[in-house]
């Protein structure tokens, strides 16, 4: 499932290559494809498959590299 717009997120954190994105009431399901832009460092940006949805306001995805944050 393609999430139909560029993600407008509140915050983003990581543990190695797993990013946790906070997006209030996102409605995204595991396996959806999302696009993240405008994040710093740039390793957070790109098109990714949602790996998990821990809460209604957070989701995780795997980046290609560890952004070091």
mmCIF file with all atom_site columns, C-alpha atoms in Angstrom, residues 14-69:
data_model
loop_
_atom_site.group_PDB
_atom_site.id
_atom_site.type_symbol
_atom_site.label_atom_id
_atom_site.label_alt_id
_atom_site.label_comp_id
_atom_site.label_asym_id
_atom_site.label_entity_id
_atom_site.label_seq_id
_atom_site.pdbx_PDB_ins_code
_atom_site.Cartn_x
_atom_site.Cartn_y
_atom_site.Cartn_z
_atom_site.occupancy
_atom_site.B_iso_or_equiv
_atom_site.pdbx_formal_charge
_atom_site.auth_seq_id
_atom_site.auth_comp_id
_atom_site.auth_asym_id
_atom_site.auth_atom_id
_atom_site.pdbx_PDB_model_num
ATOM 1  C CA . UNK A 1 14 ? 16.719 6.126  15.674 1.00 0.00 ? 14 UNK A CA 1
ATOM 2  C CA . UNK A 1 15 ? 18.518 3.149  17.171 1.00 0.00 ? 15 UNK A CA 1
ATOM 3  C CA . UNK A 1 16 ? 21.126 2.106  14.596 1.00 0.00 ? 16 UNK A CA 1
ATOM 4  C CA . UNK A 1 17 ? 19.180 1.755  11.316 1.00 0.00 ? 17 UNK A CA 1
ATOM 5  C CA . UNK A 1 18 ? 15.678 1.592  12.826 1.00 0.00 ? 18 UNK A CA 1
ATOM 6  C CA . UNK A 1 19 ? 13.911 4.949  12.677 1.00 0.00 ? 19 UNK A CA 1
ATOM 7  C CA . UNK A 1 20 ? 10.898 5.798  14.824 1.00 0.00 ? 20 UNK A CA 1
ATOM 8  C CA . UNK A 1 21 ? 8.742  8.488  13.301 1.00 0.00 ? 21 UNK A CA 1
ATOM 9  C CA . UNK A 1 22 ? 6.079  10.389 15.254 1.00 0.00 ? 22 UNK A CA 1
ATOM 10 C CA . UNK A 1 23 ? 3.109  11.457 13.189 1.00 0.00 ? 23 UNK A CA 1
ATOM 11 C CA . UNK A 1 24 ? -0.108 12.090 15.131 1.00 0.00 ? 24 UNK A CA 1
ATOM 12 C CA . UNK A 1 25 ? -2.950 9.681  14.264 1.00 0.00 ? 25 UNK A CA 1
ATOM 13 C CA . UNK A 1 26 ? -1.138 8.548  11.102 1.00 0.00 ? 26 UNK A CA 1
ATOM 14 C CA . UNK A 1 27 ? -3.377 5.588  10.198 1.00 0.00 ? 27 UNK A CA 1
ATOM 15 C CA . UNK A 1 28 ? -0.484 3.801  8.480  1.00 0.00 ? 28 UNK A CA 1
ATOM 16 C CA . UNK A 1 29 ? -0.316 -0.016 8.545  1.00 0.00 ? 29 UNK A CA 1
ATOM 17 C CA . UNK A 1 30 ? 2.667  -2.363 8.633  1.00 0.00 ? 30 UNK A CA 1
ATOM 18 C CA . UNK A 1 31 ? 3.825  -2.960 5.055  1.00 0.00 ? 31 UNK A CA 1
ATOM 19 C CA . UNK A 1 32 ? 2.732  0.474  3.802  1.00 0.00 ? 32 UNK A CA 1
ATOM 20 C CA . UNK A 1 33 ? 5.202  2.440  1.731  1.00 0.00 ? 33 UNK A CA 1
ATOM 21 C CA . UNK A 1 34 ? 6.004  5.922  3.036  1.00 0.00 ? 34 UNK A CA 1
ATOM 22 C CA . UNK A 1 35 ? 8.175  8.761  1.782  1.00 0.00 ? 35 UNK A CA 1
ATOM 23 C CA . UNK A 1 36 ? 10.076 10.916 4.278  1.00 0.00 ? 36 UNK A CA 1
ATOM 24 C CA . UNK A 1 37 ? 11.648 14.221 3.208  1.00 0.00 ? 37 UNK A CA 1
ATOM 25 C CA . UNK A 1 38 ? 13.109 17.201 4.993  1.00 0.00 ? 38 UNK A CA 1
ATOM 26 C CA . UNK A 1 39 ? 14.726 15.283 7.846  1.00 0.00 ? 39 UNK A CA 1
ATOM 27 C CA . UNK A 1 40 ? 18.244 15.858 9.110  1.00 0.00 ? 40 UNK A CA 1
ATOM 28 C CA . UNK A 1 41 ? 20.493 13.931 8.821  1.00 0.00 ? 41 UNK A CA 1
ATOM 29 C CA . UNK A 1 42 ? 19.578 12.855 5.311  1.00 0.00 ? 42 UNK A CA 1
ATOM 30 C CA . UNK A 1 43 ? 19.714 9.100  6.113  1.00 0.00 ? 43 UNK A CA 1
ATOM 31 C CA . UNK A 1 44 ? 16.173 9.507  7.503  1.00 0.00 ? 44 UNK A CA 1
ATOM 32 C CA . UNK A 1 45 ? 14.906 10.580 4.070  1.00 0.00 ? 45 UNK A CA 1
ATOM 33 C CA . UNK A 1 46 ? 13.696 8.285  1.332  1.00 0.00 ? 46 UNK A CA 1
ATOM 34 C CA . UNK A 1 47 ? 10.974 5.802  0.516  1.00 0.00 ? 47 UNK A CA 1
ATOM 35 C CA . UNK A 1 48 ? 10.577 3.002  3.040  1.00 0.00 ? 48 UNK A CA 1
ATOM 36 C CA . UNK A 1 49 ? 8.329  0.111  4.036  1.00 0.00 ? 49 UNK A CA 1
ATOM 37 C CA . UNK A 1 50 ? 6.726  0.480  7.468  1.00 0.00 ? 50 UNK A CA 1
ATOM 38 C CA . UNK A 1 51 ? 8.180  -2.236 9.724  1.00 0.00 ? 51 UNK A CA 1
ATOM 39 C CA . UNK A 1 52 ? 5.978  -1.733 12.799 1.00 0.00 ? 52 UNK A CA 1
ATOM 40 C CA . UNK A 1 53 ? 3.306  0.508  14.265 1.00 0.00 ? 53 UNK A CA 1
ATOM 41 C CA . UNK A 1 54 ? 3.998  0.639  18.026 1.00 0.00 ? 54 UNK A CA 1
ATOM 42 C CA . UNK A 1 55 ? 1.256  3.221  18.691 1.00 0.00 ? 55 UNK A CA 1
ATOM 43 C CA . UNK A 1 56 ? -1.378 5.207  16.803 1.00 0.00 ? 56 UNK A CA 1
ATOM 44 C CA . UNK A 1 57 ? 1.138  8.076  16.675 1.00 0.00 ? 57 UNK A CA 1
ATOM 45 C CA . UNK A 1 58 ? 4.389  6.249  15.839 1.00 0.00 ? 58 UNK A CA 1
ATOM 46 C CA . UNK A 1 59 ? 5.757  3.930  13.204 1.00 0.00 ? 59 UNK A CA 1
ATOM 47 C CA . UNK A 1 60 ? 9.146  2.419  12.473 1.00 0.00 ? 60 UNK A CA 1
ATOM 48 C CA . UNK A 1 61 ? 11.106 1.746  9.311  1.00 0.00 ? 61 UNK A CA 1
ATOM 49 C CA . UNK A 1 62 ? 14.593 0.563  8.424  1.00 0.00 ? 62 UNK A CA 1
ATOM 50 C CA . UNK A 1 63 ? 17.065 3.015  6.890  1.00 0.00 ? 63 UNK A CA 1
ATOM 51 C CA . UNK A 1 64 ? 19.924 2.042  4.596  1.00 0.00 ? 64 UNK A CA 1
ATOM 52 C CA . UNK A 1 65 ? 22.498 3.489  7.014  1.00 0.00 ? 65 UNK A CA 1
ATOM 53 C CA . UNK A 1 66 ? 22.786 4.618  10.626 1.00 0.00 ? 66 UNK A CA 1
ATOM 54 C CA . UNK A 1 67 ? 22.489 8.438  10.717 1.00 0.00 ? 67 UNK A CA 1
ATOM 55 C CA . UNK A 1 68 ? 24.508 8.482  13.927 1.00 0.00 ? 68 UNK A CA 1
ATOM 56 C CA . UNK A 1 69 ? 21.784 10.041 16.071 1.00 0.00 ? 69 UNK A CA 1
#
